[in-house]
mmCIF file of C-alpha atoms in Angstrom:
data_model
loop_
_atom_site.group_PDB
_atom_site.id
_atom_site.type_symbol
_atom_site.label_atom_id
_atom_site.label_comp_id
_atom_site.label_asym_id
_atom_site.label_seq_id
_atom_site.Cartn_x
_atom_site.Cartn_y
_atom_site.Cartn_z
ATOM 1 C CA UNK A 203 -142.698 -22.592 149.869
ATOM 2 C CA UNK A 204 -140.493 -23.215 153.093
ATOM 3 C CA UNK A 205 -142.614 -26.416 153.548
ATOM 4 C CA UNK A 206 -141.615 -27.532 150.122
ATOM 5 C CA UNK A 207 -138.006 -26.923 151.241
ATOM 6 C CA UNK A 208 -138.767 -28.637 154.477
ATOM 7 C CA UNK A 209 -139.977 -31.730 152.952
ATOM 8 C CA UNK A 210 -136.964 -31.604 149.909
ATOM 9 C CA UNK A 211 -134.668 -32.069 153.488
ATOM 10 C CA UNK A 212 -136.252 -34.989 154.603
ATOM 11 C CA UNK A 213 -136.402 -36.423 151.833
ATOM 12 C CA UNK A 214 -133.284 -35.743 150.169
ATOM 13 C CA UNK A 215 -132.180 -38.896 149.288
ATOM 14 C CA UNK A 216 -134.896 -39.288 146.836
ATOM 15 C CA UNK A 217 -133.450 -36.640 144.643
ATOM 16 C CA UNK A 218 -129.644 -37.007 144.773
ATOM 17 C CA UNK A 219 -127.983 -39.684 142.237
ATOM 18 C CA UNK A 220 -127.538 -42.907 143.852
ATOM 19 C CA UNK A 221 -126.861 -46.681 143.280
ATOM 20 C CA UNK A 222 -128.468 -47.702 146.987
ATOM 21 C CA UNK A 223 -131.990 -48.010 144.848
ATOM 22 C CA UNK A 224 -133.064 -47.922 141.245
ATOM 23 C CA UNK A 225 -133.917 -45.255 139.238
ATOM 24 C CA UNK A 226 -136.896 -45.389 137.062
ATOM 25 C CA UNK A 227 -137.316 -42.929 134.678
ATOM 26 C CA UNK A 228 -140.998 -41.838 133.096
ATOM 27 C CA UNK A 229 -140.834 -42.085 130.176
ATOM 28 C CA UNK A 230 -138.323 -44.331 127.968
ATOM 29 C CA UNK A 231 -135.405 -41.581 127.328
ATOM 30 C CA UNK A 232 -131.691 -43.063 126.437
ATOM 31 C CA UNK A 233 -129.141 -43.348 130.064
ATOM 32 C CA UNK A 234 -128.217 -39.390 130.982
ATOM 33 C CA UNK A 235 -125.522 -38.839 133.755
ATOM 34 C CA UNK A 236 -126.096 -38.483 137.144
ATOM 35 C CA UNK A 237 -124.864 -35.099 137.378
ATOM 36 C CA UNK A 238 -128.224 -34.115 135.200
ATOM 37 C CA UNK A 239 -130.348 -34.569 138.655
ATOM 38 C CA UNK A 240 -127.801 -32.609 140.973
ATOM 39 C CA UNK A 241 -128.046 -29.437 138.149
ATOM 40 C CA UNK A 242 -131.637 -29.687 137.602
ATOM 41 C CA UNK A 243 -132.259 -30.060 141.617
ATOM 42 C CA UNK A 244 -130.168 -27.107 142.523
ATOM 43 C CA UNK A 245 -131.587 -25.097 139.857
ATOM 44 C CA UNK A 246 -135.230 -25.804 141.652
ATOM 45 C CA UNK A 247 -133.964 -24.919 145.241
ATOM 46 C CA UNK A 248 -132.420 -21.832 143.667
ATOM 47 C CA UNK A 249 -135.331 -20.476 141.771
ATOM 48 C CA UNK A 250 -137.507 -21.711 145.121
ATOM 49 C CA UNK A 251 -135.529 -19.553 147.327
ATOM 50 C CA UNK A 252 -136.238 -16.579 144.567
ATOM 51 C CA UNK A 253 -139.503 -16.671 145.351
ATOM 52 C CA UNK A 254 -139.308 -16.599 148.622
ATOM 53 C CA UNK A 255 -136.526 -13.523 148.940
ATOM 54 C CA UNK A 256 -137.963 -11.755 146.074
ATOM 55 C CA UNK A 257 -141.704 -12.525 146.832
ATOM 56 C CA UNK A 258 -144.075 -10.674 144.149
ATOM 57 C CA UNK A 259 -141.149 -9.621 141.825
ATOM 58 C CA UNK A 260 -140.488 -11.932 138.830
ATOM 59 C CA UNK A 261 -143.321 -14.050 139.922
ATOM 60 C CA UNK A 262 -144.677 -15.598 136.861
ATOM 61 C CA UNK A 263 -141.274 -16.312 135.207
ATOM 62 C CA UNK A 264 -139.981 -18.343 138.397
ATOM 63 C CA UNK A 265 -142.768 -20.268 138.961
ATOM 64 C CA UNK A 266 -142.789 -21.359 135.058
ATOM 65 C CA UNK A 267 -138.895 -22.290 135.876
ATOM 66 C CA UNK A 268 -140.577 -24.131 139.269
ATOM 67 C CA UNK A 269 -142.757 -26.255 136.750
ATOM 68 C CA UNK A 270 -140.636 -27.005 134.202
ATOM 69 C CA UNK A 271 -137.525 -27.948 136.713
ATOM 70 C CA UNK A 272 -140.134 -30.147 138.644
ATOM 71 C CA UNK A 273 -141.289 -32.124 135.307
ATOM 72 C CA UNK A 274 -137.987 -32.587 134.262
ATOM 73 C CA UNK A 275 -136.811 -34.110 137.921
ATOM 74 C CA UNK A 276 -139.773 -36.604 137.709
ATOM 75 C CA UNK A 277 -139.050 -37.624 134.519
ATOM 76 C CA UNK A 278 -135.476 -39.180 135.257
ATOM 77 C CA UNK A 279 -137.290 -41.137 137.916
ATOM 78 C CA UNK A 280 -140.952 -41.026 138.427
ATOM 79 C CA UNK A 281 -140.595 -42.048 141.882
ATOM 80 C CA UNK A 282 -139.974 -38.453 142.916
ATOM 81 C CA UNK A 283 -143.624 -37.972 141.726
ATOM 82 C CA UNK A 284 -144.871 -37.872 145.478
ATOM 83 C CA UNK A 285 -148.051 -36.572 146.517
ATOM 84 C CA UNK A 286 -146.171 -33.381 147.509
ATOM 85 C CA UNK A 287 -144.333 -32.722 144.942
ATOM 86 C CA UNK A 288 -147.362 -33.660 142.037
ATOM 87 C CA UNK A 289 -149.181 -30.667 144.427
ATOM 88 C CA UNK A 290 -145.946 -28.529 143.898
ATOM 89 C CA UNK A 291 -145.903 -28.551 140.610
ATOM 90 C CA UNK A 292 -149.499 -28.033 139.959
ATOM 91 C CA UNK A 293 -149.393 -24.646 142.299
ATOM 92 C CA UNK A 294 -146.448 -23.449 140.107
ATOM 93 C CA UNK A 295 -148.229 -23.896 137.153
ATOM 94 C CA UNK A 296 -151.757 -21.953 139.008
ATOM 95 C CA UNK A 297 -149.491 -19.500 140.780
ATOM 96 C CA UNK A 298 -147.431 -18.713 137.160
ATOM 97 C CA UNK A 299 -150.478 -18.186 135.043
ATOM 98 C CA UNK A 300 -153.034 -16.739 137.451
ATOM 99 C CA UNK A 301 -153.564 -13.555 139.057
ATOM 100 C CA UNK A 302 -154.597 -13.640 142.878
ATOM 101 C CA UNK A 303 -157.975 -13.904 142.829
ATOM 102 C CA UNK A 304 -158.891 -16.917 140.112
ATOM 103 C CA UNK A 305 -155.694 -18.469 141.707
ATOM 104 C CA UNK A 306 -156.970 -18.154 144.899
ATOM 105 C CA UNK A 307 -160.402 -20.175 143.467
ATOM 106 C CA UNK A 308 -158.490 -22.839 141.708
ATOM 107 C CA UNK A 309 -156.209 -23.522 144.780
ATOM 108 C CA UNK A 310 -159.134 -24.105 146.282
ATOM 109 C CA UNK A 311 -160.530 -26.640 143.836
ATOM 110 C CA UNK A 312 -157.210 -28.209 143.412
ATOM 111 C CA UNK A 313 -157.346 -28.683 147.547
ATOM 112 C CA UNK A 314 -161.523 -30.109 147.397
ATOM 113 C CA UNK A 315 -160.122 -32.378 144.734
ATOM 114 C CA UNK A 316 -157.548 -34.046 146.438
ATOM 115 C CA UNK A 317 -159.770 -34.557 149.412
ATOM 116 C CA UNK A 318 -162.523 -36.060 147.098
ATOM 117 C CA UNK A 319 -160.731 -38.653 145.481
ATOM 118 C CA UNK A 320 -158.618 -39.079 148.645
ATOM 119 C CA UNK A 321 -162.024 -40.251 150.420
ATOM 120 C CA UNK A 322 -163.169 -41.786 147.020
ATOM 121 C CA UNK A 323 -159.577 -44.149 147.261
ATOM 122 C CA UNK A 324 -160.901 -44.963 150.603
ATOM 123 C CA UNK A 325 -164.140 -46.420 150.067
ATOM 124 C CA UNK A 326 -162.730 -49.996 149.087
ATOM 125 C CA UNK A 327 -162.643 -53.272 150.683
ATOM 126 C CA UNK A 328 -158.905 -53.115 151.061
ATOM 127 C CA UNK A 329 -158.811 -50.330 153.037
ATOM 128 C CA UNK A 330 -161.479 -51.195 155.259
ATOM 129 C CA UNK A 331 -159.916 -54.469 156.086
ATOM 130 C CA UNK A 332 -156.766 -53.004 156.531
ATOM 131 C CA UNK A 333 -155.254 -49.821 157.246
ATOM 132 C CA UNK A 334 -158.587 -48.584 157.854
ATOM 133 C CA UNK A 335 -158.472 -51.014 161.150
ATOM 134 C CA UNK A 336 -154.690 -49.777 161.971
ATOM 135 C CA UNK A 337 -156.440 -46.254 162.337
ATOM 136 C CA UNK A 338 -158.955 -47.537 164.273
ATOM 137 C CA UNK A 339 -157.025 -49.371 166.578
ATOM 138 C CA UNK A 340 -154.142 -46.716 166.816
ATOM 139 C CA UNK A 341 -156.463 -44.144 168.176
ATOM 140 C CA UNK A 342 -158.490 -45.934 169.963
ATOM 141 C CA UNK A 343 -154.731 -47.881 172.162
ATOM 142 C CA UNK A 344 -154.385 -44.808 174.597
ATOM 143 C CA UNK A 345 -158.155 -45.967 175.856
ATOM 144 C CA UNK A 346 -156.930 -49.409 176.386
ATOM 145 C CA UNK A 347 -159.622 -50.955 173.544
ATOM 146 C CA UNK A 348 -158.781 -53.648 171.776
ATOM 147 C CA UNK A 349 -160.863 -53.600 168.888
ATOM 148 C CA UNK A 350 -160.567 -57.033 167.676
ATOM 149 C CA UNK A 351 -162.517 -58.153 170.563
ATOM 150 C CA UNK A 352 -165.693 -55.908 168.275
ATOM 151 C CA UNK A 353 -167.696 -57.648 166.001
ATOM 152 C CA UNK A 354 -166.309 -57.608 162.336
ATOM 153 C CA UNK A 355 -169.276 -55.732 160.884
ATOM 154 C CA UNK A 356 -169.141 -52.974 163.575
ATOM 155 C CA UNK A 357 -164.851 -53.003 162.840
ATOM 156 C CA UNK A 358 -165.739 -52.384 159.174
ATOM 157 C CA UNK A 359 -168.679 -49.954 160.020
ATOM 158 C CA UNK A 360 -166.089 -47.427 162.179
ATOM 159 C CA UNK A 361 -163.296 -47.777 159.396
ATOM 160 C CA UNK A 362 -165.608 -46.612 157.235
ATOM 161 C CA UNK A 363 -165.902 -43.619 159.016
ATOM 162 C CA UNK A 364 -162.713 -42.136 157.433
ATOM 163 C CA UNK A 365 -163.640 -41.635 154.306
ATOM 164 C CA UNK A 366 -166.879 -40.658 155.258
ATOM 165 C CA UNK A 367 -165.763 -37.869 157.498
ATOM 166 C CA UNK A 368 -163.424 -37.123 154.561
ATOM 167 C CA UNK A 369 -166.322 -37.071 152.240
ATOM 168 C CA UNK A 370 -168.486 -34.648 154.331
ATOM 169 C CA UNK A 371 -165.257 -32.375 154.335
ATOM 170 C CA UNK A 372 -165.376 -32.299 150.674
ATOM 171 C CA UNK A 373 -169.210 -31.573 150.642
ATOM 172 C CA UNK A 374 -168.605 -28.957 153.058
ATOM 173 C CA UNK A 375 -165.455 -27.098 151.389
ATOM 174 C CA UNK A 376 -167.693 -26.650 148.094
ATOM 175 C CA UNK A 377 -170.582 -25.013 149.829
ATOM 176 C CA UNK A 378 -169.646 -21.187 150.710
ATOM 177 C CA UNK A 379 -171.727 -21.070 153.815
ATOM 178 C CA UNK A 380 -170.018 -23.952 155.394
ATOM 179 C CA UNK A 381 -166.767 -23.392 153.837
ATOM 180 C CA UNK A 382 -165.231 -22.137 157.009
ATOM 181 C CA UNK A 383 -166.417 -24.866 159.484
ATOM 182 C CA UNK A 384 -165.883 -27.735 156.939
ATOM 183 C CA UNK A 385 -161.608 -25.744 156.860
ATOM 184 C CA UNK A 386 -161.664 -26.925 160.409
ATOM 185 C CA UNK A 387 -162.972 -30.480 160.249
ATOM 186 C CA UNK A 388 -160.362 -30.880 157.672
ATOM 187 C CA UNK A 389 -157.338 -29.625 159.941
ATOM 188 C CA UNK A 390 -159.053 -32.102 162.685
ATOM 189 C CA UNK A 391 -158.770 -34.460 160.458
ATOM 190 C CA UNK A 392 -155.561 -34.372 159.915
ATOM 191 C CA UNK A 393 -154.344 -33.389 163.356
ATOM 192 C CA UNK A 394 -155.620 -37.016 164.155
ATOM 193 C CA UNK A 395 -154.016 -38.153 161.353
ATOM 194 C CA UNK A 396 -150.722 -36.707 162.547
ATOM 195 C CA UNK A 397 -150.483 -38.252 166.012
ATOM 196 C CA UNK A 398 -152.094 -41.710 164.276
ATOM 197 C CA UNK A 399 -148.342 -41.849 161.521
ATOM 198 C CA UNK A 400 -146.247 -40.615 164.618
ATOM 199 C CA UNK A 401 -143.963 -42.135 166.789
ATOM 200 C CA UNK A 402 -146.405 -41.918 168.988
ATOM 201 C CA UNK A 403 -148.703 -44.439 166.110
ATOM 202 C CA UNK A 404 -147.637 -46.014 163.400
ATOM 203 C CA UNK A 405 -144.097 -44.323 162.941
ATOM 204 C CA UNK A 406 -144.689 -43.223 159.464
ATOM 205 C CA UNK A 407 -141.768 -41.167 158.124
ATOM 206 C CA UNK A 408 -141.084 -37.501 158.579
ATOM 207 C CA UNK A 409 -142.210 -36.369 155.104
ATOM 208 C CA UNK A 410 -145.701 -37.462 155.303
ATOM 209 C CA UNK A 411 -146.435 -35.894 158.616
ATOM 210 C CA UNK A 412 -144.496 -33.162 157.307
ATOM 211 C CA UNK A 413 -147.059 -32.541 154.305
ATOM 212 C CA UNK A 414 -149.941 -33.337 156.529
ATOM 213 C CA UNK A 415 -148.980 -30.203 158.679
ATOM 214 C CA UNK A 416 -148.232 -28.065 155.496
ATOM 215 C CA UNK A 417 -152.100 -29.009 154.308
ATOM 216 C CA UNK A 418 -153.242 -27.604 157.859
ATOM 217 C CA UNK A 419 -151.667 -24.015 157.104
ATOM 218 C CA UNK A 420 -152.979 -24.212 153.134
ATOM 219 C CA UNK A 421 -156.100 -24.632 154.476
ATOM 220 C CA UNK A 422 -155.741 -21.617 157.152
ATOM 221 C CA UNK A 423 -154.715 -19.499 154.229
ATOM 222 C CA UNK A 424 -156.938 -20.615 151.490
ATOM 223 C CA UNK A 425 -160.044 -20.349 153.932
ATOM 224 C CA UNK A 426 -158.956 -17.201 155.926
ATOM 225 C CA UNK A 427 -159.493 -19.100 159.092
ATOM 226 C CA UNK A 428 -158.099 -16.620 161.264
ATOM 227 C CA UNK A 429 -159.714 -13.698 160.357
ATOM 228 C CA UNK A 430 -163.872 -12.615 160.171
ATOM 229 C CA UNK A 431 -163.886 -12.308 156.284
ATOM 230 C CA UNK A 432 -165.969 -14.935 154.320
ATOM 231 C CA UNK A 433 -164.102 -17.915 153.248
ATOM 232 C CA UNK A 434 -163.964 -17.346 149.665
ATOM 233 C CA UNK A 435 -162.425 -13.198 150.293
ATOM 234 C CA UNK A 436 -160.024 -13.163 147.571
ATOM 235 C CA UNK A 437 -156.545 -11.412 149.072
ATOM 236 C CA UNK A 438 -156.088 -7.753 147.959
ATOM 237 C CA UNK A 439 -153.398 -7.196 144.995
ATOM 238 C CA UNK A 440 -150.128 -6.320 145.679
ATOM 239 C CA UNK A 441 -148.383 -6.609 142.496
ATOM 240 C CA UNK A 442 -146.671 -3.864 140.994
ATOM 241 C CA UNK A 443 -148.170 -2.236 137.860
ATOM 242 C CA UNK A 444 -145.812 -3.550 135.613
ATOM 243 C CA UNK A 445 -144.012 -7.113 135.772
ATOM 244 C CA UNK A 446 -140.460 -7.272 135.648
ATOM 245 C CA UNK A 447 -140.347 -10.437 133.282
ATOM 246 C CA UNK A 448 -143.702 -11.817 132.354
ATOM 247 C CA UNK A 449 -143.964 -15.453 131.002
ATOM 248 C CA UNK A 450 -145.770 -17.157 129.322
ATOM 249 C CA UNK A 451 -148.265 -14.103 127.938
ATOM 250 C CA UNK A 452 -151.769 -14.147 130.433
ATOM 251 C CA UNK A 453 -153.915 -14.919 127.225
ATOM 252 C CA UNK A 454 -152.493 -18.238 126.444
ATOM 253 C CA UNK A 455 -150.992 -18.871 130.581
ATOM 254 C CA UNK A 456 -154.809 -18.590 132.244
ATOM 255 C CA UNK A 457 -155.894 -21.008 129.460
ATOM 256 C CA UNK A 458 -153.489 -23.303 129.793
ATOM 257 C CA UNK A 459 -153.496 -23.296 133.767
ATOM 258 C CA UNK A 460 -156.983 -23.973 133.972
ATOM 259 C CA UNK A 461 -156.597 -26.878 131.513
ATOM 260 C CA UNK A 462 -153.965 -28.582 133.702
ATOM 261 C CA UNK A 463 -156.060 -28.114 136.839
ATOM 262 C CA UNK A 464 -158.667 -29.405 135.361
ATOM 263 C CA UNK A 465 -157.051 -32.353 133.725
ATOM 264 C CA UNK A 466 -155.515 -32.587 137.477
ATOM 265 C CA UNK A 467 -159.617 -32.924 138.739
ATOM 266 C CA UNK A 468 -161.045 -35.385 135.997
ATOM 267 C CA UNK A 469 -157.379 -37.665 134.940
ATOM 268 C CA UNK A 470 -158.061 -39.620 138.586
ATOM 269 C CA UNK A 471 -161.152 -40.874 137.339
ATOM 270 C CA UNK A 472 -159.201 -43.446 135.672
ATOM 271 C CA UNK A 473 -157.027 -44.714 138.435
ATOM 272 C CA UNK A 474 -159.005 -47.718 138.964
ATOM 273 C CA UNK A 475 -159.062 -48.893 135.204
ATOM 274 C CA UNK A 476 -154.980 -47.603 134.833
ATOM 275 C CA UNK A 477 -155.267 -44.617 133.201
ATOM 276 C CA UNK A 478 -153.566 -42.749 135.723
ATOM 277 C CA UNK A 479 -151.400 -43.034 138.652
ATOM 278 C CA UNK A 480 -152.340 -43.835 142.113
ATOM 279 C CA UNK A 481 -150.965 -40.970 143.719
ATOM 280 C CA UNK A 482 -151.555 -38.546 141.037
ATOM 281 C CA UNK A 483 -155.040 -39.469 141.947
ATOM 282 C CA UNK A 484 -154.760 -39.109 145.511
ATOM 283 C CA UNK A 485 -155.400 -42.757 146.602
ATOM 284 C CA UNK A 486 -153.340 -41.902 150.068
ATOM 285 C CA UNK A 487 -153.020 -44.252 152.736
ATOM 286 C CA UNK A 488 -155.394 -47.281 149.792
ATOM 287 C CA UNK A 489 -153.922 -50.155 149.919
ATOM 288 C CA UNK A 490 -155.656 -50.727 146.469
ATOM 289 C CA UNK A 491 -152.873 -50.162 144.361
ATOM 290 C CA UNK A 492 -151.212 -52.445 142.194
ATOM 291 C CA UNK A 493 -147.758 -53.825 142.997
ATOM 292 C CA UNK A 494 -144.862 -56.106 142.606
ATOM 293 C CA UNK A 495 -143.220 -59.370 144.613
ATOM 294 C CA UNK A 496 -140.213 -60.687 143.679
ATOM 295 C CA UNK A 497 -138.009 -63.423 145.284
ATOM 296 C CA UNK A 498 -134.828 -64.398 144.756
ATOM 297 C CA UNK A 499 -133.642 -67.960 145.503
ATOM 298 C CA UNK A 500 -131.475 -68.207 149.124
ATOM 299 C CA UNK A 501 -128.742 -69.700 146.960
ATOM 300 C CA UNK A 502 -128.397 -66.332 145.148
ATOM 301 C CA UNK A 503 -128.798 -64.282 147.760
ATOM 302 C CA UNK A 504 -124.936 -63.656 148.591
ATOM 303 C CA UNK A 505 -125.194 -61.983 145.217
ATOM 304 C CA UNK A 506 -126.827 -59.051 146.254
ATOM 305 C CA UNK A 507 -124.925 -56.138 148.347
ATOM 306 C CA UNK A 508 -126.014 -55.856 151.986
ATOM 307 C CA UNK A 509 -128.248 -52.756 151.749
ATOM 308 C CA UNK A 510 -130.143 -55.107 150.033
ATOM 309 C CA UNK A 511 -129.897 -58.623 151.254
ATOM 310 C CA UNK A 512 -130.901 -56.748 154.585
ATOM 311 C CA UNK A 513 -134.441 -56.942 153.242
ATOM 312 C CA UNK A 514 -134.697 -60.385 152.253
ATOM 313 C CA UNK A 515 -137.267 -62.199 154.297
ATOM 314 C CA UNK A 516 -136.529 -65.903 155.527
ATOM 315 C CA UNK A 517 -136.474 -68.753 153.269
ATOM 316 C CA UNK A 518 -139.908 -70.954 152.432
ATOM 317 C CA UNK A 519 -139.776 -74.302 152.706
ATOM 318 C CA UNK A 520 -138.918 -74.073 149.070
ATOM 319 C CA UNK A 521 -135.824 -71.585 149.582
ATOM 320 C CA UNK A 522 -137.182 -68.636 147.932
ATOM 321 C CA UNK A 523 -136.945 -65.107 149.545
ATOM 322 C CA UNK A 524 -139.350 -62.316 149.147
ATOM 323 C CA UNK A 525 -137.672 -59.164 149.148
ATOM 324 C CA UNK A 526 -139.036 -56.297 150.731
ATOM 325 C CA UNK A 527 -139.062 -53.025 148.209
ATOM 326 C CA UNK A 528 -141.032 -50.982 150.323
ATOM 327 C CA UNK A 529 -139.396 -51.322 153.524
ATOM 328 C CA UNK A 530 -135.897 -51.036 150.651
ATOM 329 C CA UNK A 531 -137.672 -47.853 149.580
ATOM 330 C CA UNK A 532 -138.028 -46.710 153.374
ATOM 331 C CA UNK A 533 -134.674 -47.683 154.663
ATOM 332 C CA UNK A 534 -132.740 -46.421 151.882
ATOM 333 C CA UNK A 535 -134.757 -42.806 150.793
ATOM 334 C CA UNK A 536 -136.524 -42.202 153.867
ATOM 335 C CA UNK A 537 -139.785 -42.221 151.169
ATOM 336 C CA UNK A 538 -142.835 -44.954 150.662
ATOM 337 C CA UNK A 539 -142.054 -46.676 147.116
ATOM 338 C CA UNK A 540 -144.203 -45.358 144.705
ATOM 339 C CA UNK A 541 -147.232 -47.358 144.592
ATOM 340 C CA UNK A 542 -147.459 -48.853 141.231
ATOM 341 C CA UNK A 543 -146.662 -51.485 139.453
ATOM 342 C CA UNK A 544 -145.060 -50.454 136.628
ATOM 343 C CA UNK A 545 -142.245 -48.696 138.318
ATOM 344 C CA UNK A 546 -141.862 -51.679 140.614
ATOM 345 C CA UNK A 547 -141.353 -54.098 137.599
ATOM 346 C CA UNK A 548 -138.981 -51.360 136.808
ATOM 347 C CA UNK A 549 -136.864 -52.348 139.985
ATOM 348 C CA UNK A 550 -137.493 -55.530 140.088
ATOM 349 C CA UNK A 551 -135.701 -55.405 136.430
ATOM 350 C CA UNK A 552 -132.585 -53.483 138.104
ATOM 351 C CA UNK A 553 -132.219 -55.916 140.903
ATOM 352 C CA UNK A 554 -132.176 -59.478 138.060
ATOM 353 C CA UNK A 555 -130.221 -57.801 135.609
ATOM 354 C CA UNK A 556 -127.817 -56.274 137.464
ATOM 355 C CA UNK A 557 -126.948 -58.910 139.835
ATOM 356 C CA UNK A 558 -127.304 -61.958 137.635
ATOM 357 C CA UNK A 559 -130.378 -63.448 139.032
ATOM 358 C CA UNK A 560 -132.439 -63.978 135.765
ATOM 359 C CA UNK A 561 -132.475 -67.856 136.973
ATOM 360 C CA UNK A 562 -132.910 -67.348 140.876
ATOM 361 C CA UNK A 563 -135.793 -65.180 140.537
ATOM 362 C CA UNK A 564 -139.522 -64.676 139.745
ATOM 363 C CA UNK A 565 -141.909 -62.448 140.854
ATOM 364 C CA UNK A 566 -145.858 -61.872 140.579
ATOM 365 C CA UNK A 567 -147.784 -58.200 139.470
ATOM 366 C CA UNK A 568 -150.329 -58.043 140.973
ATOM 367 C CA UNK A 569 -153.451 -55.782 139.531
ATOM 368 C CA UNK A 570 -155.224 -52.972 141.125
ATOM 369 C CA UNK A 571 -157.598 -54.601 143.853
ATOM 370 C CA UNK A 572 -161.471 -54.525 143.431
ATOM 371 C CA UNK A 573 -162.851 -52.272 144.989
ATOM 372 C CA UNK A 574 -165.813 -54.463 146.576
ATOM 373 C CA UNK A 575 -163.921 -57.576 146.858
ATOM 374 C CA UNK A 576 -160.201 -57.035 147.219
ATOM 375 C CA UNK A 577 -159.472 -59.253 144.644
ATOM 376 C CA UNK A 578 -157.142 -58.927 142.398
ATOM 377 C CA UNK A 579 -155.407 -60.262 138.567
ATOM 378 C CA UNK A 580 -151.935 -61.987 139.447
ATOM 379 C CA UNK A 581 -149.721 -62.287 136.328
ATOM 380 C CA UNK A 582 -146.037 -64.069 137.319
ATOM 381 C CA UNK A 583 -143.095 -64.014 135.847
ATOM 382 C CA UNK A 584 -139.757 -66.277 135.739
ATOM 383 C CA UNK A 585 -137.378 -65.074 132.967
ATOM 384 C CA UNK A 586 -136.730 -61.865 130.913
ATOM 385 C CA UNK A 587 -139.269 -62.589 128.422
ATOM 386 C CA UNK A 588 -142.216 -62.382 130.809
ATOM 387 C CA UNK A 589 -140.698 -59.588 132.121
ATOM 388 C CA UNK A 590 -140.607 -57.660 129.266
ATOM 389 C CA UNK A 591 -144.236 -58.705 127.837
ATOM 390 C CA UNK A 592 -145.520 -56.903 131.454
ATOM 391 C CA UNK A 593 -143.453 -53.733 130.704
ATOM 392 C CA UNK A 594 -145.212 -54.052 126.950
ATOM 393 C CA UNK A 595 -148.484 -53.045 129.089
ATOM 394 C CA UNK A 596 -147.572 -49.871 129.908
ATOM 395 C CA UNK A 597 -147.686 -46.276 128.229
ATOM 396 C CA UNK A 598 -144.571 -45.294 130.739
ATOM 397 C CA UNK A 599 -141.082 -46.755 131.074
ATOM 398 C CA UNK A 600 -140.971 -49.826 133.472
ATOM 399 C CA UNK A 601 -136.841 -50.338 132.948
ATOM 400 C CA UNK A 602 -134.110 -48.349 135.104
ATOM 401 C CA UNK A 603 -131.635 -45.896 133.971
#
């Protein structure tokens, strides 16, 4: 719980109303006043502090509130569907509905699912040729080795060790005799990633590093790594005989929570087909995600405010300048941009409409990369009609608040 507060603190600009980066609601809801974000955020933090302070007392009601408020915050801005926050919503549902023994097993399976789909997301041409190569070079860099001198096939095989190792961890966590060993291997993986992504390596955002630390702590607690009891032993219950508040009724709550868990474990299978988003599918450090490229003509660049104009690339031979949406998000909000073409199309719509760039903008929507070839479906857009047609592809919103 303290980790959730820390992650909220390092990404605070994402959670408060701001004109510095567009907010794209998850559903096509009417424009709502920004003060609602502040109220929901304050209530979520208050409930989280209450969970920390009161422990077992009112546990069910507090976690129900955390889950509901978390969903509302995401509905107002899908950018908030960061992997750690999606995990927090799922955990809140499980903690609210399940008794400790059953809840422990459920959280373990959720954790296994995270590692499973994270590994599958990296068995991918894009990862092996790009991010996997960056990870590999960062790891061997202290030795002075330059992997660019290696044969291309060797570099690809070495990059393939990242998803292969993660998949071995999944198999180990699923089998009781190897559960603790696999948990220790997972801790080693997270420790390595912290070093790779730290300022000593690739210099990723604090939230990414902190979530890796949280996953280490979670592994220690879930698989009881600091004592000699079996890895799947349940903690002794310290719940009072009668809860002061019990919401919702247990006979409905437990099946509902397990159904949510099953959905969270199965829906990522539809990620490659566009039926489920990349981050809720645990496609982490996986560059195969769909995206949007937006270009502004240099003749209209001065219409943009300085904090956006600073992220324009130098003009090409025709005067077009690419707006780095990912860098804009990181520099403005302190978090990566939501890796989904639908969301990024909403950001493009906001920039074009807000600053009157209809005749001085163009872009490309690039679909999910093929797992084996890395090829993508690409659709260009140059006007509002074409952008609207692309928006009609999606069940969820691609329009700004």
